[in-house]
Amino acid sequence: MGDIKKVVLAYSGGLDTSIIIPWLKENYDNCEVIAVSGDVGQGTELDGLEEKAKKTGASKLYIEDLNKEFIEEYVFPTIKADAVYESKYLLGTSFARPIIAKRIVEIALKEGADAICHGCTGKGNDQVRFELAIKAFAPDMKIIAPWREWELKSRDEEIDYAEAHNIPLKITRETNYSKDKNIWHISHEGLDLEDPANEPMYNKEGFLELGVSPEQAPDKPTYVTISFDKGVPVAIDGEKLGSVEIVKKLNQLGGENGIGIVDLVENRLVGMKSRGVYETPGGTILYHAHNKLEEITLDRDTYHFKQQVGLRFAELVYFGQWYTPLRKALSAFVDSTQETVTGDVKLKLYKGNIIDAGVTSPYSLYDSDIATFDEDEVYDQKDSAGFINLFGLPIKVQAKKGLVKE
């Protein structure tokens, strides 16, 4: 290990990366450790990080503000694709990893580092997301993953290590959930959540961080109107806002009304099932509003095919394959479908529910003159007979041959 003189560490200041700095120095010949934190909206989690990193052995800490780029170049393209993993997960951790890893590589190359280190476990998805991004921009860079090397077997043993090395932690053994927070969401895993039979303690003080449970939400609904331009949200209630401000505002409104809390047993990339609770208040609102607008602005075949694309897009994001030709190609297709996804969506937020309250678009394909149940002069109902005869011809031929089975 003597050939490793300088390591750049993906640093969050959480349990894993807090102990990795001294571990690296102990096990890699007192190598220099440069910590890098990608700011994607962790908020107060970044407070005091530089002091902590240096006290535990890092030579320096980079804190990189990636919020705007994260929302506009990773989150919004995923919303436009309507990409949702396994029907529930809005990919909050998944699409944050590629942008963080990309910036870490840039710093590692600038610093002349011999290796990049991350604190992802050998059971999780993040190890793949980080390492695929690293391979995309520094294919020959050595990667150090302590969870695949050290003898520590659990988060309890990590806490023991931290205590033995006088490393301050913001958690206790009782609040030792594995969490990931950014401007888009927060995830909760571990402890009582590891048993799917246990109901999450939504009303326990300190569990939910981005909002309240539906039971604690106001008894009066909140109305909000979101404006889109070519699939991208640009205003709330008529007020033009930047991308980061839009997500923050909707997080506030959604959180106050108990929106976006998901309990999911998902299929990890490595093959196991994992149970987690996700809070994505603003994101849930944006996905709902965007899909509602597409209902009236996309033709049937595009809308249906795009649903298939969304499933594949979600898998690519979840599997860490952001920097791949296929993801880029799918984004190009998605962008072409968004040319007419412009308009306003009004929603009612009430105790965890999002209720449609109206949608308008200058490109709406909905024609009330055609769709009406009242008398009209633009649709000849007799035309449907010939259409059905042609559409049903294959079935008729099979039936005459006695080939139709129940």
Short mmCIF file of C-alpha atoms in Angstrom, two decimals:
data_model
loop_
_atom_site.label_atom_id
_atom_site.label_comp_id
_atom_site.label_asym_id
_atom_site.label_seq_id
_atom_site.Cartn_x
_atom_site.Cartn_y
_atom_site.Cartn_z
CA MET A 1 0.00 0.00 0.00
CA GLY A 2 3.06 2.25 0.02
CA ASP A 3 2.32 3.48 -3.52
CA ILE A 4 -0.71 5.40 -2.20
CA LYS A 5 0.55 8.80 -1.11
CA LYS A 6 -2.57 10.96 -1.58
CA VAL A 7 -6.24 9.95 -1.38
CA VAL A 8 -9.33 12.02 -2.16
CA LEU A 9 -12.23 10.95 0.03
CA ALA A 10 -15.94 11.42 -0.69
CA TYR A 11 -16.73 12.97 2.68
CA SER A 12 -20.13 13.56 4.28
CA GLY A 13 -19.13 13.75 7.93
CA GLY A 14 -21.50 10.89 8.70
CA LEU A 15 -20.57 7.75 10.58
CA ASP A 16 -18.81 5.94 7.73
CA THR A 17 -16.67 8.75 6.38
CA SER A 18 -15.90 10.14 9.83
CA ILE A 19 -13.92 7.05 10.73
CA ILE A 20 -12.47 6.48 7.27
CA ILE A 21 -10.00 9.38 7.54
CA PRO A 22 -8.04 7.91 10.49
CA TRP A 23 -8.50 4.40 9.06
CA LEU A 24 -6.89 5.47 5.77
CA LYS A 25 -3.95 7.01 7.56
CA GLU A 26 -3.49 3.90 9.72
CA ASN A 27 -3.71 1.45 6.84
CA TYR A 28 -2.16 3.38 3.94
CA ASP A 29 1.16 4.51 5.47
CA ASN A 30 -0.09 7.82 6.83
CA CYS A 31 -1.16 8.97 3.37
CA GLU A 32 -2.48 12.47 2.81
CA VAL A 33 -6.29 12.53 2.86
CA ILE A 34 -8.17 15.30 1.05
CA ALA A 35 -11.86 15.36 1.87
CA VAL A 36 -14.50 16.49 -0.64
CA SER A 37 -18.14 17.20 0.17
CA GLY A 38 -20.55 17.79 -2.68
CA ASP A 39 -23.19 20.22 -1.46
CA VAL A 40 -26.44 18.98 -2.98
CA GLY A 41 -28.62 20.48 -0.29
CA GLN A 42 -27.64 18.72 2.94
CA GLY A 43 -28.16 21.96 4.84
CA THR A 44 -26.91 21.98 8.43
CA GLU A 45 -25.17 18.62 7.92
CA LEU A 46 -22.32 20.64 6.40
CA ASP A 47 -21.92 22.86 9.48
CA GLY A 48 -18.56 22.44 11.18
CA LEU A 49 -17.45 19.91 8.58
CA GLU A 50 -14.09 21.49 7.79
CA GLU A 51 -13.03 21.59 11.43
CA LYS A 52 -14.12 17.99 11.94
CA ALA A 53 -12.37 16.72 8.81
CA LYS A 54 -9.07 18.36 9.73
CA LYS A 55 -9.25 17.25 13.38
CA THR A 56 -9.61 13.65 12.28
CA GLY A 57 -6.65 13.85 9.92
CA ALA A 58 -7.63 15.40 6.59
CA SER A 59 -5.21 17.94 5.12
CA LYS A 60 -8.02 19.99 3.63
CA LEU A 61 -11.74 19.92 2.80
CA TYR A 62 -13.45 21.02 -0.38
CA ILE A 63 -17.16 21.89 -0.08
CA GLU A 64 -18.53 22.21 -3.60
CA ASP A 65 -21.89 23.92 -4.22
CA LEU A 66 -23.62 21.64 -6.74
CA ASN A 67 -27.26 22.50 -5.98
CA LYS A 68 -28.22 24.31 -9.19
CA GLU A 69 -26.40 21.89 -11.46
CA PHE A 70 -27.88 18.95 -9.55
CA ILE A 71 -31.46 20.16 -9.98
CA GLU A 72 -31.22 21.36 -13.56
CA GLU A 73 -28.97 18.71 -15.12
CA TYR A 74 -29.92 15.59 -13.17
CA VAL A 75 -33.26 16.04 -11.38
CA PHE A 76 -35.26 17.88 -14.05
CA PRO A 77 -34.24 15.50 -16.88
CA THR A 78 -35.41 12.61 -14.70
CA ILE A 79 -38.75 14.30 -14.00
CA LYS A 80 -39.22 14.98 -17.71
CA ALA A 81 -38.73 11.24 -18.28
CA ASP A 82 -41.34 10.46 -15.58
CA ALA A 83 -38.76 8.01 -14.27
CA VAL A 84 -39.81 6.27 -11.04
CA TYR A 85 -38.07 3.17 -9.72
CA GLU A 86 -40.43 0.34 -8.78
CA SER A 87 -43.48 2.64 -8.88
CA LYS A 88 -42.53 4.57 -5.73
CA TYR A 89 -38.90 5.67 -5.45
CA LEU A 90 -38.18 9.13 -6.87
CA LEU A 91 -34.44 8.41 -7.08
CA GLY A 92 -33.27 10.99 -4.55
CA THR A 93 -30.00 9.30 -3.63
CA SER A 94 -29.52 7.71 -7.03
CA PHE A 95 -29.11 10.79 -9.20
CA ALA A 96 -27.14 12.72 -6.57
CA ARG A 97 -24.24 10.27 -6.67
CA PRO A 98 -23.10 10.81 -10.28
CA ILE A 99 -22.71 14.58 -9.93
CA ILE A 100 -20.85 14.25 -6.61
CA ALA A 101 -18.55 11.57 -8.01
CA LYS A 102 -17.84 13.62 -11.13
CA ARG A 103 -16.72 16.59 -9.04
CA ILE A 104 -14.59 14.35 -6.80
CA VAL A 105 -12.80 13.02 -9.88
CA GLU A 106 -12.14 16.58 -11.09
CA ILE A 107 -10.57 17.47 -7.72
CA ALA A 108 -8.61 14.21 -7.54
CA LEU A 109 -7.08 14.87 -10.96
CA LYS A 110 -6.29 18.48 -10.04
CA GLU A 111 -4.67 17.37 -6.76
CA GLY A 112 -2.69 14.58 -8.40
CA ALA A 113 -4.27 11.95 -6.15
CA ASP A 114 -3.29 8.30 -6.31
CA ALA A 115 -6.73 7.03 -5.31
CA ILE A 116 -10.33 7.95 -4.61
CA CYS A 117 -12.05 6.56 -1.53
CA HIS A 118 -15.74 6.24 -0.70
CA GLY A 119 -17.62 4.97 2.35
CA CYS A 120 -20.26 2.89 0.58
CA THR A 121 -20.96 -0.58 1.88
CA GLY A 122 -20.48 -3.74 -0.13
CA LYS A 123 -24.21 -4.42 0.12
CA GLY A 124 -25.47 -1.12 -1.25
CA ASN A 125 -26.18 0.56 -4.56
CA ASP A 126 -24.02 3.62 -3.95
CA GLN A 127 -20.74 1.75 -4.39
CA VAL A 128 -21.80 1.06 -7.98
CA ARG A 129 -23.03 4.61 -8.60
CA PHE A 130 -19.83 6.19 -7.35
CA GLU A 131 -17.49 3.78 -9.07
CA LEU A 132 -19.21 3.84 -12.47
CA ALA A 133 -18.96 7.63 -12.45
CA ILE A 134 -15.31 7.46 -11.44
CA LYS A 135 -14.62 4.99 -14.25
CA ALA A 136 -16.33 7.34 -16.71
CA PHE A 137 -13.98 10.24 -15.96
CA ALA A 138 -10.84 8.58 -14.54
CA PRO A 139 -10.84 4.99 -15.82
CA ASP A 140 -7.41 4.19 -14.41
CA MET A 141 -7.91 5.73 -10.96
CA LYS A 142 -7.50 3.34 -8.02
CA ILE A 143 -10.63 3.09 -5.87
CA ILE A 144 -10.49 2.34 -2.15
CA ALA A 145 -13.68 1.03 -0.53
CA PRO A 146 -12.98 0.41 3.18
CA TRP A 147 -16.16 -1.61 3.70
CA ARG A 148 -14.64 -4.17 1.35
CA GLU A 149 -11.34 -4.19 3.26
CA TRP A 150 -11.70 -3.46 6.96
CA GLU A 151 -12.74 -5.86 9.70
CA LEU A 152 -15.65 -3.76 10.96
CA LYS A 153 -18.90 -5.62 10.44
CA SER A 154 -21.65 -3.27 11.64
CA ARG A 155 -22.58 0.31 12.43
CA ASP A 156 -22.22 -0.55 16.13
CA GLU A 157 -18.60 -1.54 15.53
CA GLU A 158 -18.09 1.69 13.60
CA ILE A 159 -19.33 3.64 16.63
CA ASP A 160 -16.90 1.67 18.80
CA TYR A 161 -14.08 2.68 16.44
CA ALA A 162 -15.16 6.34 16.52
CA GLU A 163 -15.26 6.36 20.31
CA ALA A 164 -11.83 4.75 20.54
CA HIS A 165 -10.41 7.45 18.25
CA ASN A 166 -12.27 10.34 19.93
CA ILE A 167 -14.24 11.13 16.77
CA PRO A 168 -17.39 13.15 17.54
CA LEU A 169 -20.66 11.83 16.09
CA LYS A 170 -24.09 13.44 15.75
CA ILE A 171 -25.87 10.11 16.29
CA THR A 172 -26.27 7.63 19.12
CA ARG A 173 -26.78 3.89 19.01
CA GLU A 174 -30.52 4.49 19.50
CA THR A 175 -30.81 7.01 16.63
CA ASN A 176 -28.39 5.21 14.37
CA TYR A 177 -30.54 5.19 11.23
CA SER A 178 -28.63 5.21 7.98
CA LYS A 179 -29.77 8.43 6.31
CA ASP A 180 -29.06 10.29 3.12
CA LYS A 181 -30.25 13.88 2.75
CA ASN A 182 -30.16 16.36 -0.09
CA ILE A 183 -32.32 19.14 -1.46
CA TRP A 184 -34.59 16.56 -3.13
CA HIS A 185 -35.22 14.03 -0.36
CA ILE A 186 -34.12 12.20 2.73
CA SER A 187 -33.94 8.42 3.15
CA HIS A 188 -34.15 6.42 6.37
CA GLU A 189 -32.85 2.84 6.69
CA GLY A 190 -31.82 0.46 9.46
CA LEU A 191 -32.85 -0.18 13.08
CA ASP A 192 -36.57 -0.98 13.40
CA LEU A 193 -37.08 -0.36 9.68
CA GLU A 194 -35.14 -3.52 8.85
CA ASP A 195 -38.26 -5.55 9.71
CA PRO A 196 -41.03 -4.81 7.14
CA ALA A 197 -43.59 -5.84 9.77
CA ASN A 198 -42.79 -2.72 11.81
CA GLU A 199 -44.79 0.41 11.12
CA PRO A 200 -42.46 3.41 10.71
CA MET A 201 -42.60 5.81 13.65
CA TYR A 202 -43.72 8.80 11.59
CA ASN A 203 -45.01 10.70 14.60
CA LYS A 204 -41.94 10.09 16.74
CA GLU A 205 -40.12 13.35 17.36
CA GLY A 206 -37.13 13.72 15.07
CA PHE A 207 -37.95 10.87 12.68
CA LEU A 208 -39.43 12.85 9.80
CA GLU A 209 -37.18 15.74 8.83
CA LEU A 210 -38.75 17.34 5.76
CA GLY A 211 -42.35 17.44 6.91
CA VAL A 212 -45.07 15.96 9.08
CA SER A 213 -47.16 12.81 8.89
CA PRO A 214 -50.54 13.10 7.17
CA GLU A 215 -52.28 12.87 10.56
CA GLN A 216 -50.40 15.95 11.74
CA ALA A 217 -51.06 17.96 8.58
CA PRO A 218 -53.55 20.87 8.62
CA ASP A 219 -57.27 20.18 8.35
CA LYS A 220 -57.51 22.81 5.62
CA PRO A 221 -56.21 22.05 2.10
CA THR A 222 -53.47 24.06 0.40
CA TYR A 223 -53.81 24.98 -3.28
CA VAL A 224 -50.75 25.45 -5.47
CA THR A 225 -50.35 26.16 -9.19
CA ILE A 226 -47.15 25.06 -10.94
CA SER A 227 -46.20 26.44 -14.35
CA PHE A 228 -44.07 24.46 -16.80
CA ASP A 229 -42.16 25.46 -19.92
CA LYS A 230 -41.19 22.53 -22.15
CA GLY A 231 -41.42 20.12 -19.23
CA VAL A 232 -39.42 22.26 -16.81
CA PRO A 233 -41.09 23.92 -13.80
CA VAL A 234 -40.59 27.69 -13.94
CA ALA A 235 -43.11 29.29 -11.57
CA ILE A 236 -45.26 28.68 -8.50
CA ASP A 237 -48.56 30.52 -8.15
CA GLY A 238 -47.54 32.85 -10.96
CA GLU A 239 -44.20 33.80 -9.40
CA LYS A 240 -41.13 33.05 -11.53
CA LEU A 241 -38.54 31.21 -9.45
CA GLY A 242 -35.16 29.62 -10.03
CA SER A 243 -34.82 25.85 -10.09
CA VAL A 244 -33.45 25.51 -6.56
CA GLU A 245 -36.06 27.92 -5.16
CA ILE A 246 -38.87 25.94 -6.80
CA VAL A 247 -37.79 22.69 -5.17
CA LYS A 248 -37.34 24.38 -1.79
CA LYS A 249 -40.75 26.06 -1.96
CA LEU A 250 -42.52 22.84 -2.90
CA ASN A 251 -40.63 20.97 -0.19
CA GLN A 252 -42.06 23.44 2.29
CA LEU A 253 -45.63 23.20 0.99
CA GLY A 254 -45.48 19.43 0.58
CA GLY A 255 -43.84 18.87 3.95
CA GLU A 256 -46.45 20.95 5.76
CA ASN A 257 -49.20 18.83 4.20
CA GLY A 258 -47.68 15.38 4.76
CA ILE A 259 -46.92 14.83 1.06
CA GLY A 260 -44.33 12.45 -0.33
CA ILE A 261 -43.72 9.89 2.43
CA VAL A 262 -43.00 6.45 0.96
CA ASP A 263 -42.36 3.11 2.69
CA LEU A 264 -40.71 0.81 0.16
CA VAL A 265 -39.10 -2.62 0.08
CA GLU A 266 -37.00 -2.19 -3.04
CA ASN A 267 -34.82 -4.49 -5.12
CA ARG A 268 -31.24 -3.31 -4.85
CA LEU A 269 -28.87 -3.64 -7.78
CA VAL A 270 -26.78 -6.21 -5.88
CA GLY A 271 -29.81 -8.52 -5.71
CA MET A 272 -31.17 -8.21 -2.18
CA LYS A 273 -34.35 -6.54 -1.01
CA SER A 274 -33.99 -3.51 1.24
CA ARG A 275 -36.59 -1.57 3.21
CA GLY A 276 -36.45 2.19 3.45
CA VAL A 277 -38.61 5.21 4.19
CA TYR A 278 -38.26 8.16 1.84
CA GLU A 279 -39.42 11.74 2.24
CA THR A 280 -39.73 13.57 -1.08
CA PRO A 281 -42.39 16.27 -0.59
CA GLY A 282 -41.55 18.73 -3.35
CA GLY A 283 -40.48 16.04 -5.77
CA THR A 284 -43.74 14.14 -5.38
CA ILE A 285 -45.65 17.31 -6.24
CA LEU A 286 -43.49 18.01 -9.29
CA TYR A 287 -43.80 14.47 -10.66
CA HIS A 288 -47.58 14.56 -10.22
CA ALA A 289 -47.95 17.98 -11.83
CA HIS A 290 -45.67 17.14 -14.76
CA ASN A 291 -47.53 13.92 -15.50
CA LYS A 292 -50.87 15.72 -15.28
CA LEU A 293 -49.72 18.24 -17.88
CA GLU A 294 -48.53 15.47 -20.18
CA GLU A 295 -52.01 13.94 -20.04
CA ILE A 296 -53.35 16.78 -22.17
CA THR A 297 -50.29 17.70 -24.23
CA LEU A 298 -48.93 14.36 -25.48
CA ASP A 299 -50.61 12.18 -28.08
CA ARG A 300 -51.60 8.67 -27.04
CA ASP A 301 -48.78 6.73 -28.70
CA THR A 302 -46.05 9.05 -27.43
CA TYR A 303 -47.56 9.08 -23.95
CA HIS A 304 -47.74 5.28 -23.81
CA PHE A 305 -44.26 4.73 -25.25
CA LYS A 306 -42.83 7.32 -22.90
CA GLN A 307 -44.14 5.29 -19.96
CA GLN A 308 -41.93 2.42 -21.12
CA VAL A 309 -38.97 4.77 -21.52
CA GLY A 310 -39.56 6.06 -17.98
CA LEU A 311 -39.17 2.56 -16.55
CA ARG A 312 -35.86 2.00 -18.33
CA PHE A 313 -34.64 5.50 -17.51
CA ALA A 314 -35.37 4.89 -13.81
CA GLU A 315 -33.36 1.66 -13.89
CA LEU A 316 -30.39 3.43 -15.49
CA VAL A 317 -30.45 6.12 -12.82
CA TYR A 318 -30.90 3.64 -9.98
CA PHE A 319 -28.12 1.40 -11.31
CA GLY A 320 -25.66 4.31 -11.53
CA GLN A 321 -25.55 4.33 -15.34
CA TRP A 322 -26.05 8.07 -15.78
CA TYR A 323 -22.92 8.56 -17.88
CA THR A 324 -23.86 6.02 -20.54
CA PRO A 325 -24.83 6.32 -24.21
CA LEU A 326 -28.26 4.84 -23.54
CA ARG A 327 -29.16 7.36 -20.80
CA LYS A 328 -28.01 10.19 -23.05
CA ALA A 329 -30.04 8.83 -25.96
CA LEU A 330 -33.15 8.39 -23.84
CA SER A 331 -32.79 11.96 -22.59
CA ALA A 332 -32.65 13.15 -26.19
CA PHE A 333 -35.89 11.31 -26.94
CA VAL A 334 -37.53 12.65 -23.80
CA ASP A 335 -36.50 16.23 -24.62
CA SER A 336 -38.13 15.88 -28.04
CA THR A 337 -41.42 14.94 -26.37
CA GLN A 338 -41.36 18.00 -24.11
CA GLU A 339 -41.71 20.68 -26.79
CA THR A 340 -45.42 21.08 -26.03
CA VAL A 341 -45.38 20.25 -22.30
CA THR A 342 -46.08 23.84 -21.34
CA GLY A 343 -48.89 25.08 -19.14
CA ASP A 344 -50.28 25.38 -15.63
CA VAL A 345 -51.29 22.64 -13.21
CA LYS A 346 -53.38 23.43 -10.15
CA LEU A 347 -53.23 20.96 -7.27
CA LYS A 348 -54.88 20.59 -3.88
CA LEU A 349 -52.62 19.30 -1.10
CA TYR A 350 -54.46 17.69 1.80
CA LYS A 351 -53.22 15.31 4.49
CA GLY A 352 -50.76 13.38 2.35
CA ASN A 353 -52.89 13.51 -0.79
CA ILE A 354 -52.37 15.37 -4.05
CA ILE A 355 -55.73 16.12 -5.66
CA ASP A 356 -56.02 17.45 -9.22
CA ALA A 357 -57.71 20.84 -9.35
CA GLY A 358 -57.30 21.89 -12.97
CA VAL A 359 -54.83 21.91 -15.86
CA THR A 360 -54.42 24.24 -18.86
CA SER A 361 -52.02 24.43 -21.79
CA PRO A 362 -51.82 26.36 -25.05
CA TYR A 363 -50.88 23.00 -26.62
CA SER A 364 -53.70 20.97 -25.12
CA LEU A 365 -54.90 18.12 -27.34
CA TYR A 366 -58.14 17.87 -25.39
CA ASP A 367 -61.04 19.09 -27.54
CA SER A 368 -64.31 19.45 -25.66
CA ASP A 369 -66.23 19.70 -28.96
CA ILE A 370 -65.11 16.16 -29.81
CA ALA A 371 -65.20 14.64 -26.31
CA THR A 372 -68.60 16.00 -25.27
CA PHE A 373 -71.50 13.69 -24.38
CA ASP A 374 -73.85 16.36 -25.67
CA GLU A 375 -74.84 16.83 -29.30
CA ASP A 376 -71.96 17.77 -31.55
CA GLU A 377 -71.28 18.45 -35.22
CA VAL A 378 -67.65 17.38 -35.46
CA TYR A 379 -67.78 13.65 -34.71
CA ASP A 380 -69.81 11.18 -36.77
CA GLN A 381 -70.44 8.20 -34.50
CA LYS A 382 -71.31 6.06 -37.53
CA ASP A 383 -67.62 6.12 -38.53
CA SER A 384 -66.74 3.88 -35.58
CA ALA A 385 -68.46 0.85 -37.13
CA GLY A 386 -66.02 0.61 -40.03
CA PHE A 387 -63.08 1.22 -37.73
CA ILE A 388 -64.13 -1.58 -35.40
CA ASN A 389 -64.61 -3.98 -38.33
CA LEU A 390 -61.04 -3.36 -39.49
CA PHE A 391 -59.57 -3.29 -36.00
CA GLY A 392 -61.31 -6.56 -35.14
CA LEU A 393 -60.55 -8.34 -38.42
CA PRO A 394 -57.71 -10.53 -36.98
CA ILE A 395 -59.97 -11.72 -34.17
CA LYS A 396 -62.76 -12.49 -36.66
CA VAL A 397 -60.43 -14.54 -38.86
CA GLN A 398 -59.14 -16.53 -35.86
CA ALA A 399 -62.68 -17.15 -34.65
CA LYS A 400 -63.72 -18.56 -38.02
CA LYS A 401 -60.79 -20.97 -37.79
CA GLY A 402 -61.84 -21.99 -34.28
CA LEU A 403 -58.61 -20.60 -32.81
CA VAL A 404 -60.02 -18.24 -30.20
CA LYS A 405 -59.61 -19.75 -26.73
CA GLU A 406 -60.90 -18.50 -23.39
#
